[in-house]
PDB file of C-alpha atoms in Angstrom:
ATOM      1  CA  MET A   1      -5.452 -20.681 -13.880  1.00 78.00           C
ATOM      2  CA  ASP A   2      -3.615 -17.559 -13.027  1.00 92.00           C
ATOM      3  CA  LEU A   3      -0.495 -16.651 -11.042  1.00 93.00           C
ATOM      4  CA  VAL A   4      -2.190 -16.660  -7.699  1.00 95.00           C
ATOM      5  CA  ASP A   5      -3.489 -20.196  -8.345  1.00 94.00           C
ATOM      6  CA  LEU A   6      -0.012 -21.523  -9.009  1.00 95.00           C
ATOM      7  CA  TRP A   7       1.933 -19.174  -6.509  1.00 97.00           C
ATOM      8  CA  PRO A   8      -0.397 -18.271  -3.583  1.00 97.00           C
ATOM      9  CA  PRO A   9       2.017 -15.542  -2.183  1.00 97.00           C
ATOM     10  CA  ALA A  10       1.067 -13.500  -5.141  1.00 97.00           C
ATOM     11  CA  GLY A  11      -2.378 -12.986  -3.801  1.00 97.00           C
ATOM     12  CA  LEU A  12      -1.281 -11.818  -0.280  1.00 97.00           C
ATOM     13  CA  ARG A  13      -2.782  -8.479   0.832  1.00 98.00           C
ATOM     14  CA  VAL A  14      -2.698  -7.004   4.207  1.00 98.00           C
ATOM     15  CA  GLN A  15      -4.795  -3.831   4.478  1.00 98.00           C
ATOM     16  CA  TRP A  16      -5.112  -1.249   7.217  1.00 97.00           C
ATOM     17  CA  ASP A  17      -6.690   2.043   6.302  1.00 97.00           C
ATOM     18  CA  ASP A  18      -4.379   3.642   3.767  1.00 98.00           C
ATOM     19  CA  LEU A  19      -1.504   1.137   4.611  1.00 98.00           C
ATOM     20  CA  GLU A  20      -1.104  -2.011   2.564  1.00 98.00           C
ATOM     21  CA  LEU A  21       1.401  -4.932   2.425  1.00 98.00           C
ATOM     22  CA  ARG A  22       1.455  -6.481  -0.903  1.00 98.00           C
ATOM     23  CA  PHE A  23       3.239  -9.181  -2.934  1.00 97.00           C
ATOM     24  CA  LEU A  24       6.454  -7.683  -4.741  1.00 96.00           C
ATOM     25  CA  ASP A  25       5.563  -8.271  -8.361  1.00 95.00           C
ATOM     26  CA  ASP A  26       7.914  -6.812 -10.970  1.00 94.00           C
ATOM     27  CA  ASP A  27       6.262  -3.430 -11.131  1.00 96.00           C
ATOM     28  CA  LEU A  28       6.403  -2.953  -7.311  1.00 97.00           C
ATOM     29  CA  LEU A  29       9.856  -4.393  -7.269  1.00 97.00           C
ATOM     30  CA  LEU A  30      11.147  -1.736  -9.527  1.00 97.00           C
ATOM     31  CA  ARG A  31       9.507   1.069  -7.450  1.00 97.00           C
ATOM     32  CA  VAL A  32      11.165  -0.512  -4.242  1.00 98.00           C
ATOM     33  CA  ALA A  33      14.603  -0.695  -5.868  1.00 98.00           C
ATOM     34  CA  GLU A  34      14.308   2.944  -6.914  1.00 97.00           C
ATOM     35  CA  LEU A  35      13.338   3.893  -3.371  1.00 98.00           C
ATOM     36  CA  ALA A  36      16.254   2.005  -1.777  1.00 97.00           C
ATOM     37  CA  GLY A  37      18.615   3.707  -4.133  1.00 96.00           C
ATOM     38  CA  GLU A  38      17.480   7.113  -2.756  1.00 97.00           C
ATOM     39  CA  GLY A  39      18.592   6.124   0.697  1.00 96.00           C
ATOM     40  CA  VAL A  40      17.374   3.963   3.588  1.00 96.00           C
ATOM     41  CA  HIS A  41      19.388   5.374   6.543  1.00 95.00           C
ATOM     42  CA  ALA A  42      21.958   8.103   7.283  1.00 92.00           C
ATOM     43  CA  ASP A  43      25.487   7.486   6.069  1.00 91.00           C
ATOM     44  CA  ASP A  44      26.842   7.069   9.468  1.00 91.00           C
ATOM     45  CA  ARG A  45      24.577   4.352  10.534  1.00 93.00           C
ATOM     46  CA  MET A  46      24.110   0.605   9.570  1.00 95.00           C
ATOM     47  CA  PRO A  47      21.072  -1.057  10.832  1.00 95.00           C
ATOM     48  CA  PHE A  48      21.654  -4.355   8.894  1.00 94.00           C
ATOM     49  CA  MET A  49      23.869  -7.220   9.460  1.00 93.00           C
ATOM     50  CA  THR A  50      24.668  -7.386   5.711  1.00 93.00           C
ATOM     51  CA  PRO A  51      25.473  -3.788   4.553  1.00 95.00           C
ATOM     52  CA  TRP A  52      23.388  -3.955   1.392  1.00 95.00           C
ATOM     53  CA  THR A  53      22.758  -0.313   1.495  1.00 96.00           C
ATOM     54  CA  ARG A  54      26.312   0.775   0.749  1.00 97.00           C
ATOM     55  CA  GLY A  55      27.079   1.758  -2.726  1.00 96.00           C
ATOM     56  CA  THR A  56      25.943   4.108  -5.462  1.00 97.00           C
ATOM     57  CA  PRO A  57      22.007   4.339  -6.035  1.00 97.00           C
ATOM     58  CA  ASP A  58      22.283   2.018  -9.021  1.00 97.00           C
ATOM     59  CA  GLU A  59      24.419  -0.528  -7.099  1.00 97.00           C
ATOM     60  CA  VAL A  60      21.900  -0.561  -4.138  1.00 97.00           C
ATOM     61  CA  ALA A  61      19.040  -0.883  -6.451  1.00 97.00           C
ATOM     62  CA  ARG A  62      20.680  -3.738  -8.340  1.00 97.00           C
ATOM     63  CA  GLY A  63      21.615  -5.495  -5.305  1.00 97.00           C
ATOM     64  CA  LEU A  64      18.055  -5.306  -3.934  1.00 97.00           C
ATOM     65  CA  LEU A  65      16.630  -6.791  -7.173  1.00 97.00           C
ATOM     66  CA  ARG A  66      19.051  -9.761  -6.972  1.00 97.00           C
ATOM     67  CA  TYR A  67      18.122 -10.347  -3.467  1.00 95.00           C
ATOM     68  CA  GLN A  68      14.334 -10.132  -3.870  1.00 97.00           C
ATOM     69  CA  TRP A  69      14.298 -12.177  -7.096  1.00 96.00           C
ATOM     70  CA  ALA A  70      15.807 -14.927  -5.153  1.00 95.00           C
ATOM     71  CA  ALA A  71      13.634 -14.524  -2.046  1.00 95.00           C
ATOM     72  CA  ARG A  72      10.481 -14.485  -4.232  1.00 94.00           C
ATOM     73  CA  ALA A  73      11.194 -18.110  -5.183  1.00 94.00           C
ATOM     74  CA  GLN A  74      12.072 -19.215  -1.607  1.00 93.00           C
ATOM     75  CA  VAL A  75       8.745 -20.207  -0.285  1.00 96.00           C
ATOM     76  CA  GLU A  76       8.681 -23.883   0.986  1.00 95.00           C
ATOM     77  CA  PRO A  77       7.437 -25.254   4.241  1.00 96.00           C
ATOM     78  CA  ASP A  78      10.831 -25.860   5.768  1.00 97.00           C
ATOM     79  CA  ASP A  79      12.659 -22.677   4.481  1.00 97.00           C
ATOM     80  CA  TRP A  80      10.587 -19.549   3.468  1.00 98.00           C
ATOM     81  CA  LYS A  81      10.774 -15.816   2.948  1.00 97.00           C
ATOM     82  CA  LEU A  82       7.884 -13.573   2.411  1.00 97.00           C
ATOM     83  CA  GLU A  83       8.964 -10.053   1.324  1.00 97.00           C
ATOM     84  CA  LEU A  84       5.978  -7.634   0.920  1.00 98.00           C
ATOM     85  CA  ALA A  85       5.996  -4.170  -0.417  1.00 98.00           C
ATOM     86  CA  VAL A  86       4.699  -1.510   1.932  1.00 98.00           C
ATOM     87  CA  LEU A  87       2.450   1.146   0.487  1.00 98.00           C
ATOM     88  CA  VAL A  88       0.873   4.119   2.137  1.00 98.00           C
ATOM     89  CA  GLY A  89      -1.909   5.804   0.091  1.00 97.00           C
ATOM     90  CA  GLY A  90      -0.750   3.895  -2.948  1.00 97.00           C
ATOM     91  CA  GLU A  91       2.874   5.110  -2.624  1.00 98.00           C
ATOM     92  CA  VAL A  92       5.713   2.685  -2.053  1.00 98.00           C
ATOM     93  CA  VAL A  93       7.557   3.364   1.228  1.00 98.00           C
ATOM     94  CA  GLY A  94       9.519   0.314   2.059  1.00 98.00           C
ATOM     95  CA  VAL A  95       9.497  -3.470   2.561  1.00 98.00           C
ATOM     96  CA  GLN A  96       8.253  -5.587   5.356  1.00 98.00           C
ATOM     97  CA  GLY A  97       9.458  -9.244   5.513  1.00 98.00           C
ATOM     98  CA  ALA A  98       9.320 -12.511   7.442  1.00 98.00           C
ATOM     99  CA  PHE A  99      11.228 -15.675   7.280  1.00 98.00           C
ATOM    100  CA  ALA A 100      11.348 -19.019   8.918  1.00 98.00           C
ATOM    101  CA  THR A 101      12.821 -22.450   8.801  1.00 97.00           C
ATOM    102  CA  ARG A 102      11.111 -25.753   9.785  1.00 98.00           C
ATOM    103  CA  TYR A 103       7.977 -23.548  10.257  1.00 98.00           C
ATOM    104  CA  PRO A 104       5.516 -26.540  10.419  1.00 98.00           C
ATOM    105  CA  VAL A 105       7.389 -27.813  13.446  1.00 98.00           C
ATOM    106  CA  THR A 106       8.466 -24.536  15.252  1.00 98.00           C
ATOM    107  CA  ARG A 107       5.623 -22.193  14.092  1.00 98.00           C
ATOM    108  CA  SER A 108       8.126 -19.384  14.686  1.00 98.00           C
ATOM    109  CA  ALA A 109       8.954 -16.581  12.137  1.00 98.00           C
ATOM    110  CA  GLU A 110      11.338 -13.761  12.192  1.00 98.00           C
ATOM    111  CA  THR A 111      10.478 -10.263  10.982  1.00 98.00           C
ATOM    112  CA  GLY A 112      12.597  -7.603   9.339  1.00 97.00           C
ATOM    113  CA  SER A 113      11.906  -4.361   7.503  1.00 97.00           C
ATOM    114  CA  TRP A 114      13.101  -1.093   6.037  1.00 98.00           C
ATOM    115  CA  LEU A 115      11.653   2.293   5.127  1.00 98.00           C
ATOM    116  CA  GLY A 116      12.886   4.859   2.540  1.00 97.00           C
ATOM    117  CA  VAL A 117      14.764   7.548   4.625  1.00 96.00           C
ATOM    118  CA  ARG A 118      12.159  10.167   3.706  1.00 95.00           C
ATOM    119  CA  PHE A 119       9.404   8.135   5.195  1.00 97.00           C
ATOM    120  CA  HIS A 120      11.116   7.771   8.708  1.00 96.00           C
ATOM    121  CA  SER A 121       9.596   9.278  11.797  1.00 93.00           C
ATOM    122  CA  LEU A 122       6.040   9.090  10.497  1.00 96.00           C
ATOM    123  CA  GLY A 123       4.796   6.167  12.473  1.00 95.00           C
ATOM    124  CA  ILE A 124       4.795   3.892   9.667  1.00 98.00           C
ATOM    125  CA  GLY A 125       7.253   1.339  11.124  1.00 97.00           C
ATOM    126  CA  THR A 126       4.823   0.492  13.874  1.00 97.00           C
ATOM    127  CA  ARG A 127       1.971   0.153  11.601  1.00 97.00           C
ATOM    128  CA  MET A 128       3.816  -2.203   9.053  1.00 98.00           C
ATOM    129  CA  ARG A 129       5.164  -4.429  11.844  1.00 98.00           C
ATOM    130  CA  LEU A 130       1.669  -4.691  13.357  1.00 97.00           C
ATOM    131  CA  ALA A 131       0.146  -5.479   9.921  1.00 98.00           C
ATOM    132  CA  MET A 132       2.779  -8.322   9.520  1.00 98.00           C
ATOM    133  CA  LEU A 133       2.043  -9.733  12.960  1.00 98.00           C
ATOM    134  CA  HIS A 134      -1.612  -9.890  11.981  1.00 97.00           C
ATOM    135  CA  LEU A 135      -0.427 -11.962   8.962  1.00 98.00           C
ATOM    136  CA  LEU A 136       1.721 -14.267  10.986  1.00 98.00           C
ATOM    137  CA  PHE A 137      -0.495 -14.958  13.948  1.00 98.00           C
ATOM    138  CA  ASP A 138      -3.976 -14.557  12.425  1.00 97.00           C
ATOM    139  CA  GLY A 139      -3.288 -15.812   9.035  1.00 97.00           C
ATOM    140  CA  LEU A 140      -0.432 -18.205   9.096  1.00 98.00           C
ATOM    141  CA  GLY A 141      -0.809 -19.807  12.397  1.00 98.00           C
ATOM    142  CA  ALA A 142       2.424 -18.604  14.009  1.00 98.00           C
ATOM    143  CA  HIS A 143       2.914 -19.467  17.616  1.00 98.00           C
ATOM    144  CA  GLU A 144       5.858 -17.133  17.987  1.00 98.00           C
ATOM    145  CA  ALA A 145       7.188 -14.017  16.148  1.00 98.00           C
ATOM    146  CA  THR A 146      10.859 -12.842  16.802  1.00 98.00           C
ATOM    147  CA  THR A 147      12.853  -9.840  15.796  1.00 98.00           C
ATOM    148  CA  GLY A 148      16.073  -8.224  16.278  1.00 98.00           C
ATOM    149  CA  ALA A 149      18.091  -4.917  16.064  1.00 97.00           C
ATOM    150  CA  PHE A 150      21.363  -3.519  16.850  1.00 97.00           C
ATOM    151  CA  SER A 151      21.535  -1.648  20.185  1.00 97.00           C
ATOM    152  CA  ASP A 152      21.999   1.591  18.432  1.00 96.00           C
ATOM    153  CA  ASN A 153      18.895   1.182  16.235  1.00 96.00           C
ATOM    154  CA  ALA A 154      16.639   3.336  18.330  1.00 94.00           C
ATOM    155  CA  ALA A 155      13.760   3.509  16.038  1.00 94.00           C
ATOM    156  CA  SER A 156      13.522  -0.216  15.483  1.00 96.00           C
ATOM    157  CA  LEU A 157      13.909  -0.856  19.118  1.00 96.00           C
ATOM    158  CA  ALA A 158      11.194   1.605  19.934  1.00 96.00           C
ATOM    159  CA  VAL A 159       8.767  -0.212  17.585  1.00 96.00           C
ATOM    160  CA  THR A 160       9.597  -3.533  19.147  1.00 97.00           C
ATOM    161  CA  ARG A 161       9.051  -2.493  22.674  1.00 96.00           C
ATOM    162  CA  LYS A 162       5.934  -0.477  21.840  1.00 95.00           C
ATOM    163  CA  LEU A 163       4.384  -3.543  20.529  1.00 96.00           C
ATOM    164  CA  GLY A 164       5.092  -5.596  23.608  1.00 96.00           C
ATOM    165  CA  TYR A 165       7.825  -7.983  22.692  1.00 97.00           C
ATOM    166  CA  LEU A 166       9.958  -9.589  25.471  1.00 97.00           C
ATOM    167  CA  ALA A 167      13.828  -9.462  25.293  1.00 97.00           C
ATOM    168  CA  SER A 168      15.231 -12.839  24.512  1.00 97.00           C
ATOM    169  CA  GLY A 169      18.867 -12.280  24.320  1.00 97.00           C
ATOM    170  CA  ARG A 170      21.926 -10.310  23.166  1.00 96.00           C
ATOM    171  CA  ARG A 171      25.206 -11.028  21.271  1.00 97.00           C
ATOM    172  CA  ARG A 172      28.238  -9.496  19.993  1.00 97.00           C
ATOM    173  CA  VAL A 173      28.561  -9.588  16.297  1.00 97.00           C
ATOM    174  CA  ALA A 174      30.850  -8.076  13.509  1.00 96.00           C
ATOM    175  CA  ARG A 175      29.442  -5.076  11.754  1.00 95.00           C
ATOM    176  CA  GLU A 176      31.466  -3.464   8.927  1.00 95.00           C
ATOM    177  CA  GLY A 177      34.642  -4.606  10.534  1.00 94.00           C
ATOM    178  CA  ALA A 178      33.782  -3.592  14.154  1.00 96.00           C
ATOM    179  CA  VAL A 179      32.023  -5.187  17.082  1.00 97.00           C
ATOM    180  CA  ALA A 180      28.264  -4.463  17.584  1.00 97.00           C
ATOM    181  CA  GLU A 181      25.684  -5.550  19.905  1.00 98.00           C
ATOM    182  CA  SER A 182      22.606  -7.231  18.576  1.00 98.00           C
ATOM    183  CA  LEU A 183      19.485  -7.465  20.677  1.00 98.00           C
ATOM    184  CA  SER A 184      16.878 -10.237  20.206  1.00 98.00           C
ATOM    185  CA  PHE A 185      13.132 -10.109  21.086  1.00 98.00           C
ATOM    186  CA  ALA A 186      10.165 -12.594  21.016  1.00 98.00           C
ATOM    187  CA  MET A 187       6.351 -12.379  21.106  1.00 98.00           C
ATOM    188  CA  SER A 188       4.138 -15.495  21.775  1.00 98.00           C
ATOM    189  CA  VAL A 189       0.697 -16.071  20.402  1.00 98.00           C
ATOM    190  CA  GLU A 190      -0.575 -15.644  23.935  1.00 98.00           C
ATOM    191  CA  GLN A 191       0.990 -12.231  24.167  1.00 97.00           C
ATOM    192  CA  TRP A 192      -0.437 -11.453  20.726  1.00 97.00           C
ATOM    193  CA  GLN A 193      -3.864 -12.385  21.969  1.00 96.00           C
ATOM    194  CA  ALA A 194      -3.651 -10.447  25.040  1.00 96.00           C
ATOM    195  CA  ARG A 195      -2.502  -7.189  23.527  1.00 94.00           C
ATOM    196  CA  PRO A 196      -4.302  -3.993  24.397  1.00 93.00           C
ATOM    197  CA  ALA A 197      -7.207  -2.404  22.455  1.00 92.00           C
ATOM    198  CA  SER A 198      -4.738   0.269  20.993  1.00 88.00           C
ATOM    199  CA  GLN A 199      -3.039  -2.565  19.218  1.00 90.00           C
ATOM    200  CA  ARG A 200      -6.234  -4.033  17.634  1.00 94.00           C
ATOM    201  CA  PRO A 201      -6.618  -1.929  14.486  1.00 94.00           C
ATOM    202  CA  PRO A 202      -9.024  -3.006  11.741  1.00 95.00           C
ATOM    203  CA  VAL A 203      -6.541  -5.081   9.652  1.00 97.00           C
ATOM    204  CA  THR A 204      -7.839  -7.170   6.747  1.00 97.00           C
ATOM    205  CA  VAL A 205      -5.752 -10.076   5.494  1.00 97.00           C
ATOM    206  CA  THR A 206      -6.331 -11.567   2.048  1.00 97.00           C
ATOM    207  CA  GLY A 207      -4.838 -14.686   0.526  1.00 98.00           C
ATOM    208  CA  ALA A 208      -3.255 -16.088   3.710  1.00 98.00           C
ATOM    209  CA  GLU A 209      -5.222 -19.487   3.541  1.00 97.00           C
ATOM    210  CA  ALA A 210      -3.781 -20.564   0.317  1.00 97.00           C
ATOM    211  CA  VAL A 211      -0.260 -19.431   1.543  1.00 98.00           C
ATOM    212  CA  ALA A 212      -0.817 -21.335   4.852  1.00 98.00           C
ATOM    213  CA  GLU A 213      -1.662 -24.402   2.791  1.00 97.00           C
ATOM    214  CA  MET A 214       1.555 -24.053   0.678  1.00 97.00           C
ATOM    215  CA  LEU A 215       3.563 -23.804   3.883  1.00 97.00           C
ATOM    216  CA  GLY A 216       2.082 -26.899   5.266  1.00 96.00           C
ATOM    217  CA  VAL A 217       0.174 -25.365   8.232  1.00 97.00           C
ATOM    218  CA  ALA A 218      -3.440 -25.061   6.911  1.00 89.00           C
TER     219      ALA A 218
END
């Protein structure tokens, strides 16, 4: 028996040409933490509800380690997080995640992600989100995928709209002591199945069956 037998998320792989989503083991987690410490966005921006990117490089890296260690253990049918390292050509470039509550009932999961600042504007954001949607819809039996972004996060909103999500709401929230507008979007499994040929790349998903069983949806 090995780790994958006991903890199926450790065997998750989503591959599309040179892009890969992979379980965040300790080796990858250290590389991801170092990348986050180098910067995730411009200093005058804050794309996250929780401003985890503020601080010195060491503070950001340590905070990421704490969060990811906790998230890695949070995989139960009614409350789970799947945080996967994003690699391009073997180089760590960011993290693509998904989370859900009462998933066996709702079959709805929310996605979230980030890229190291030096990997912005290279088209990676679209590819990693599309790879995660493959995992959710084709691997884990999702009926809906949701996402959100602040109204001033143009890059994230561009990915969401390009992939064909439908707007599902907006709300005013507090962000670093000031009001901000958060936009919500959703994609149904029917929309996913009807997506155009340009959004049907040769994605390979490995290990999803065992994870689906762990989440109570196999």
